[in-house]
CSV table of C-alpha atoms in Angstrom, one decimal:
chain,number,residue,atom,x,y,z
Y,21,UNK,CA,0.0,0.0,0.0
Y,22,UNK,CA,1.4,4.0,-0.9
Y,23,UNK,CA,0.4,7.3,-0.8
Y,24,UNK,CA,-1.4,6.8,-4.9
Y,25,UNK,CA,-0.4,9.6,-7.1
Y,26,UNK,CA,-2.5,12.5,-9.0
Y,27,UNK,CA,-5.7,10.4,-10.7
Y,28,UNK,CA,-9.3,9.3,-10.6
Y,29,UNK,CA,-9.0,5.3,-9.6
Y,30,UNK,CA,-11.9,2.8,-9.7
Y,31,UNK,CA,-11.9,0.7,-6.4
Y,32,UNK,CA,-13.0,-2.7,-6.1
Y,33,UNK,CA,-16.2,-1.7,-4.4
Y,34,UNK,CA,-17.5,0.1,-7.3
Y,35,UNK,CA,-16.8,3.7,-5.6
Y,36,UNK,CA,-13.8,6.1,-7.0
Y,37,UNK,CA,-11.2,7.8,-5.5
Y,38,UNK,CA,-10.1,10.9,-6.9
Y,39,UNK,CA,-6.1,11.9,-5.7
Y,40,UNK,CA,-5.7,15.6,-6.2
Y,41,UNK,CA,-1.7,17.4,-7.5
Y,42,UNK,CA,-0.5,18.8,-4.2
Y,43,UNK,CA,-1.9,22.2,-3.0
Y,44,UNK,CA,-0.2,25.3,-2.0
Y,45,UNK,CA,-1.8,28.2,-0.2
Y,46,UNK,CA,-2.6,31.2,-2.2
Y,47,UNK,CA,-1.7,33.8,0.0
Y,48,UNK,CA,0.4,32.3,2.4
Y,49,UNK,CA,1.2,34.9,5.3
Y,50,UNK,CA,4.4,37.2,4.5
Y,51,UNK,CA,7.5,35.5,5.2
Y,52,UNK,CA,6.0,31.7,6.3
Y,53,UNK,CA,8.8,30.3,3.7
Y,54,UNK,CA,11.0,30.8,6.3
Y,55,UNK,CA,9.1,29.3,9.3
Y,56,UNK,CA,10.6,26.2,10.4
Y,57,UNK,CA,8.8,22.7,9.4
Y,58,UNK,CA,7.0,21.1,12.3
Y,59,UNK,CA,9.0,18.0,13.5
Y,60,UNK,CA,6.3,15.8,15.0
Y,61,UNK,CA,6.8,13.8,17.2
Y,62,UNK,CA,5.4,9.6,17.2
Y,63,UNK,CA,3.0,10.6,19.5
Y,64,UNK,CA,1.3,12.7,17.5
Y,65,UNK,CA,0.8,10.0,14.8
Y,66,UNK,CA,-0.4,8.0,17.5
Y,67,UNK,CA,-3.2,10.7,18.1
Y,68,UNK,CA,-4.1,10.4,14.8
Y,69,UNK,CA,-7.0,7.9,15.2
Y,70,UNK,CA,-7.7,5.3,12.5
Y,71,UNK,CA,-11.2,3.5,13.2
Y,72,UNK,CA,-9.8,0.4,15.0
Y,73,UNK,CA,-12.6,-1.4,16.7
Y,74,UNK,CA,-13.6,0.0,20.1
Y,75,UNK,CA,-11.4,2.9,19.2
Y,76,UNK,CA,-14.2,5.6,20.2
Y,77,UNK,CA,-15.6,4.1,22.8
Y,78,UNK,CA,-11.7,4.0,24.7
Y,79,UNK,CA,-10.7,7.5,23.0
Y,80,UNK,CA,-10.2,9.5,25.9
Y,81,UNK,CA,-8.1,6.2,27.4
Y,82,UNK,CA,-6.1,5.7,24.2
Y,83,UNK,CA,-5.6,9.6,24.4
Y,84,UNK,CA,-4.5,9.2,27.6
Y,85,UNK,CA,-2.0,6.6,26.4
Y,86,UNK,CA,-0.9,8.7,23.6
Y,87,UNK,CA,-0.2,11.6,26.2
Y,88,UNK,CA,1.9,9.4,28.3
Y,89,UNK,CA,3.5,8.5,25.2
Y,90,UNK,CA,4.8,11.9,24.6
Y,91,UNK,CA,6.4,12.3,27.6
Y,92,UNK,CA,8.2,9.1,27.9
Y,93,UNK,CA,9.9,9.9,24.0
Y,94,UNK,CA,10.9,13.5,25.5
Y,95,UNK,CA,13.0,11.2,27.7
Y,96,UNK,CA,14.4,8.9,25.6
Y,97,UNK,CA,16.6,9.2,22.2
Y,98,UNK,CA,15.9,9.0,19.3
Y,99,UNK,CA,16.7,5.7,18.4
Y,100,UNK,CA,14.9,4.3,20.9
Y,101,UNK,CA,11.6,6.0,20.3
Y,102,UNK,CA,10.7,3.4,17.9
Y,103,UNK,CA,10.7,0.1,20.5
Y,104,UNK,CA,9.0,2.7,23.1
Y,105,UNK,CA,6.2,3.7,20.2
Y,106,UNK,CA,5.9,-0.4,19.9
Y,107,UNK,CA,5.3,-0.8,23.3
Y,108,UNK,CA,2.8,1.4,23.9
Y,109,UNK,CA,0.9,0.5,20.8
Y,110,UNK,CA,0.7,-3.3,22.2
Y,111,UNK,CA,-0.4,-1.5,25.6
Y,112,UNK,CA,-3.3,0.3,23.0
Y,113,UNK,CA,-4.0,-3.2,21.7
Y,114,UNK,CA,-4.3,-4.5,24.7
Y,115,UNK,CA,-7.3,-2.0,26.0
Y,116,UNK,CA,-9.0,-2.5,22.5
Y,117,UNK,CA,-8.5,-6.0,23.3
Y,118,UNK,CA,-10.4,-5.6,26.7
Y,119,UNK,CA,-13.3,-3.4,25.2
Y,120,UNK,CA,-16.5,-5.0,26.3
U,9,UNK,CA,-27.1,-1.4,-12.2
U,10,UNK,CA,-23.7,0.7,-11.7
U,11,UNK,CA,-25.1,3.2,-13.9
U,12,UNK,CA,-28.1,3.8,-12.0
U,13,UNK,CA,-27.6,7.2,-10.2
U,14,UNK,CA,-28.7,6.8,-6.3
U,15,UNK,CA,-30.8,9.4,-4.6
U,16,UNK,CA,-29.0,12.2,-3.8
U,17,UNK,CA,-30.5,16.0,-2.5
U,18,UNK,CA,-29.8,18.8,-4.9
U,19,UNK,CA,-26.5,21.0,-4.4
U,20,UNK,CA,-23.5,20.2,-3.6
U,21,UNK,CA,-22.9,18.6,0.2
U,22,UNK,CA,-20.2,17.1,2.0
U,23,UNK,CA,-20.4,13.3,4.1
U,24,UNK,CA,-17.0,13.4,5.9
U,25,UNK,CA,-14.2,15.6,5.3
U,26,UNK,CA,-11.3,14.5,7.3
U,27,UNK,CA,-7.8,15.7,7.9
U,28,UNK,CA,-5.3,12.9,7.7
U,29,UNK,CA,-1.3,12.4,7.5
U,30,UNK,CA,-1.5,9.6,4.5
U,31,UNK,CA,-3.6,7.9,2.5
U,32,UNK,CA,-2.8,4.2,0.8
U,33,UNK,CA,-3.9,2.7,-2.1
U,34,UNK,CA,-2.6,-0.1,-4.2
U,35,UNK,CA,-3.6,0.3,-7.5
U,36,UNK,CA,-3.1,-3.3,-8.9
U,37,UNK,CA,-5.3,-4.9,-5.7
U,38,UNK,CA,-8.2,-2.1,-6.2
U,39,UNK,CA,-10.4,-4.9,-4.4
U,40,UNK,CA,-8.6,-3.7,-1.4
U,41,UNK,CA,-10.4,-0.2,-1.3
U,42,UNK,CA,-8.1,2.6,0.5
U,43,UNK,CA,-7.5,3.3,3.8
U,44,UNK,CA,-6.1,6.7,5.4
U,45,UNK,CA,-3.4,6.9,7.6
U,46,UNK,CA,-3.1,9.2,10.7
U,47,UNK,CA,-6.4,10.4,11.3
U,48,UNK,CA,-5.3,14.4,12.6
U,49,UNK,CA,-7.6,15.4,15.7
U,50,UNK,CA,-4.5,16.9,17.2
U,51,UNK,CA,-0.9,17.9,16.2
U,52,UNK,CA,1.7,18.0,18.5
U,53,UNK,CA,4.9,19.0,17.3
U,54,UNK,CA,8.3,18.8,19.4
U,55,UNK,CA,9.0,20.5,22.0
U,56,UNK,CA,12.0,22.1,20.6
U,57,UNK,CA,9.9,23.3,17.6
U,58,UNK,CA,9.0,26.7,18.0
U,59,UNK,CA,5.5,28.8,16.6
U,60,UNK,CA,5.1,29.9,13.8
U,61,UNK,CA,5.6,26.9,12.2
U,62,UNK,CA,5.2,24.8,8.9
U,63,UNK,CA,3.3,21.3,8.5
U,64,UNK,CA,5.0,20.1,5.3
U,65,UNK,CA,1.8,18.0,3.9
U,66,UNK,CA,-1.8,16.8,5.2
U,67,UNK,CA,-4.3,15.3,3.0
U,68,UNK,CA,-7.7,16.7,3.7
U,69,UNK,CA,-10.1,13.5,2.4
U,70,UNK,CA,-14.0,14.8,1.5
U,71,UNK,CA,-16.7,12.6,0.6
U,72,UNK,CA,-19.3,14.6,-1.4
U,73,UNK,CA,-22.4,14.0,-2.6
U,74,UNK,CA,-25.3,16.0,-4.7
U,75,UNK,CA,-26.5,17.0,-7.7
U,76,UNK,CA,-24.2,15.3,-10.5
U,77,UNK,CA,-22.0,18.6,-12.0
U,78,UNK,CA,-18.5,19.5,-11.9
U,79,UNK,CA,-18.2,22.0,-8.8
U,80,UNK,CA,-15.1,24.7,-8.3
U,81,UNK,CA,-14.2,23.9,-4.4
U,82,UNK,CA,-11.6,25.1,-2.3
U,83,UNK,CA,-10.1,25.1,1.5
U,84,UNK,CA,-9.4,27.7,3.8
U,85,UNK,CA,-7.5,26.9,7.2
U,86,UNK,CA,-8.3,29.6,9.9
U,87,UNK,CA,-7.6,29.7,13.5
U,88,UNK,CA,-10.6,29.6,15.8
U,89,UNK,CA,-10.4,32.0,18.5
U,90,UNK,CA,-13.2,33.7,21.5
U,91,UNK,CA,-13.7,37.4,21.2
U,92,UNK,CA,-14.6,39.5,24.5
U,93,UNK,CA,-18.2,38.1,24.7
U,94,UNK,CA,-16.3,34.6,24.8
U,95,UNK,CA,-18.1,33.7,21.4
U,96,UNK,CA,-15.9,32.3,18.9
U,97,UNK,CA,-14.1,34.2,16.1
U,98,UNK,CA,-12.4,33.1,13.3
U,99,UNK,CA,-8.8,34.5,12.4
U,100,UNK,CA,-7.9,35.1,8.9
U,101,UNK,CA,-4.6,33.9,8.1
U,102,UNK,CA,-3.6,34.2,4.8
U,103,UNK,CA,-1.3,37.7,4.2
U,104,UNK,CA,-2.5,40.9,5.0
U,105,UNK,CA,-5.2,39.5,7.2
U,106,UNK,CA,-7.4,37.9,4.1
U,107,UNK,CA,-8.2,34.2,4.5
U,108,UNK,CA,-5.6,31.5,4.1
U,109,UNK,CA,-7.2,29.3,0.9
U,110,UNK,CA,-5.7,26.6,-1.0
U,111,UNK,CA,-7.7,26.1,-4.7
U,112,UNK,CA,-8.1,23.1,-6.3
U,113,UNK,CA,-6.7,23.2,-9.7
U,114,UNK,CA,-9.5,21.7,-11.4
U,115,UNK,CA,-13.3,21.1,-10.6
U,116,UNK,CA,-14.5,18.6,-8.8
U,117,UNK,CA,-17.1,15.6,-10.3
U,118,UNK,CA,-19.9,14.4,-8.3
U,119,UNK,CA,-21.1,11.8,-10.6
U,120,UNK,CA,-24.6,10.7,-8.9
U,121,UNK,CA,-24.0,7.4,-9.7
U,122,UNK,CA,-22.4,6.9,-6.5
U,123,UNK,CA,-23.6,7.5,-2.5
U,124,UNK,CA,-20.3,10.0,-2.4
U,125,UNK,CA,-17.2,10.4,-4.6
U,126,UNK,CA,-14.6,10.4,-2.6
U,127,UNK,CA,-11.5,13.2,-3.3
U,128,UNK,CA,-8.3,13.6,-1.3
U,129,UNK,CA,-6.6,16.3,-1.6
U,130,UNK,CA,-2.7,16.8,-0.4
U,131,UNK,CA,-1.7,20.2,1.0
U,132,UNK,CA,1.9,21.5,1.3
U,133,UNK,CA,3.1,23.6,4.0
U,134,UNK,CA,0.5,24.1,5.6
U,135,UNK,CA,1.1,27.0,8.3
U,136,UNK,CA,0.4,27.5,12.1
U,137,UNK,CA,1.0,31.2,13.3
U,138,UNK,CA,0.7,29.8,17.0
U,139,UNK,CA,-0.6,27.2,19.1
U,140,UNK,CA,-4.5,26.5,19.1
U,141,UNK,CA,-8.1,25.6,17.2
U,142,UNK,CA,-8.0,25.6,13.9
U,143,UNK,CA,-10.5,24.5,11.4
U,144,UNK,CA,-10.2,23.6,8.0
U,145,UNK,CA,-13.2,25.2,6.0
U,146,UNK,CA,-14.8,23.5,2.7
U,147,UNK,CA,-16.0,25.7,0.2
U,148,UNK,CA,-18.1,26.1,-2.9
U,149,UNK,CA,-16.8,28.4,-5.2
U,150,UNK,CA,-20.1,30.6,-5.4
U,151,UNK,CA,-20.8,29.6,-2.3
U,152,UNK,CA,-21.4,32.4,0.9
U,153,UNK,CA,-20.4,30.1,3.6
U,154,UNK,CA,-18.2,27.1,3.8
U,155,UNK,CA,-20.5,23.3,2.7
U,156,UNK,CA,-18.7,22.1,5.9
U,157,UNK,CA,-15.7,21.9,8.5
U,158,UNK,CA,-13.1,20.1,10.3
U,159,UNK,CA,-11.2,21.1,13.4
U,160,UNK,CA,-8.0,20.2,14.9
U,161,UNK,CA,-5.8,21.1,18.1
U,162,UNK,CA,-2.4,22.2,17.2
U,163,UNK,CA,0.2,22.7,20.2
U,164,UNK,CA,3.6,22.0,20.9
């Protein structure tokens, strides 16, 4: 699976998806070529909710998780953040697991 | 059967639009469908990041739905804020305090012949004067007020 490029694609279900040529602003505020990119952080991926079963019933506990999550990476470098992201996605797993 | 249009109200209206980090797709299993990645209620950049800053892309994903035509749409991202009276205002942040829009380069096709078409649409450095609400807007091009909205938290 990848990010498809620019185009109108048939899916299997009979819908379409149409993938849009990258969008810039048209006015962008004076000088924002210059602002620095935003380096975010695994945590904030892990914010970004896909529909995983039970998922919004336990969102303010997987949110609570993902909170946690950002302070434990603050402490740790970098190349550990991945096994620490790992971990706390199996403790995630685990409360989706024991959604009644 | 397939091209039967379904039942749709007239004008131009939107199911979902959601902000996301990624979208897949495998073009050669199409059986598969798509799936989007990173679902954005929230952004959190680093601490050591400092406001303003850039996001360098987000895909906002709309499902639309209406009367079949080819409609001119665009986006506009402004930061929510309270006036005095604590009721909200929105911030124009585009330059010289006019809204911050990003214009699709070609219409968009609502076939009929579908519940929704689904678009995705990836925007590049996308910008956030400060911490805070924002809300990405979904506009008609002869429209007087956005079709709908999406909000997100942005904070460092």
């Amino acid at each position: 699976m990848t990010t498809p490029t620019p185009g109108t694609y048939q899916l299997g279900s009979g819908g379409r998806l149409t993938v849009f040529e990258p969008v810039s602003a048209t006015n962008p505020p004076a000088g924002s070529e210059s602002w620095p990119l935003a380096n975010l952080t695994e945590a904030s991926r892990l914010s970004l909710f896909s529909p995983l079963p039970g998922a919004t019933e336990r969102r303010s506990e997987i949110e609570t998780l993902s909170r946690q999550l950002a302070d434990r990476l603050a402490a740790v470098p970098v190349e550990q953040r991945a096994e620490l992201v790992a971990a706390v996605n199996a403790e995630i797993a685990r409360a989706l697991a024991t959604a009644s | 059967m397939e091209d039967e249009p379904v039942w749709s109200p007239s004008g131009l209206h939107c199911r979902h639009l959601i902000v996301c980090r990624t979208i897949w797709f495998d073009p050669a299993k199409p059986e598969d469908d798509f799936s989007l990645g990173r679902l954005v209620v929230r952004l959190m950049a680093e601490s050591a990041d400092r406001f303003p800053l850039r996001v360098a892309r987000l895909f906002l994903f709309a499902q639309l739905f209406g009367t079949p035509d080819e409609y001119r749409v665009f986006f506009r991202l402004a930061r929510i804020d309270r006036d005095d009276l604590g009721e909200e205002v929105e911030v124009p942040l585009g330059r010289d305090g006019e809204p911050l829009e990003f214009r699709l380069p070609r219409p968009v096709v609502v076939s009929g012949l579908q519940l929704v078409d689904a678009f995705a649409v990836p925007l590049t450095d996308v910008t956030f004067p400060e911490p805070g609400l924002y809300e990405f807007q979904l506009w008609r091009g002869d429209g007087d007020e956005p079709i709908t909205a999406e909000r997100l938290e942005v904070f460092a």
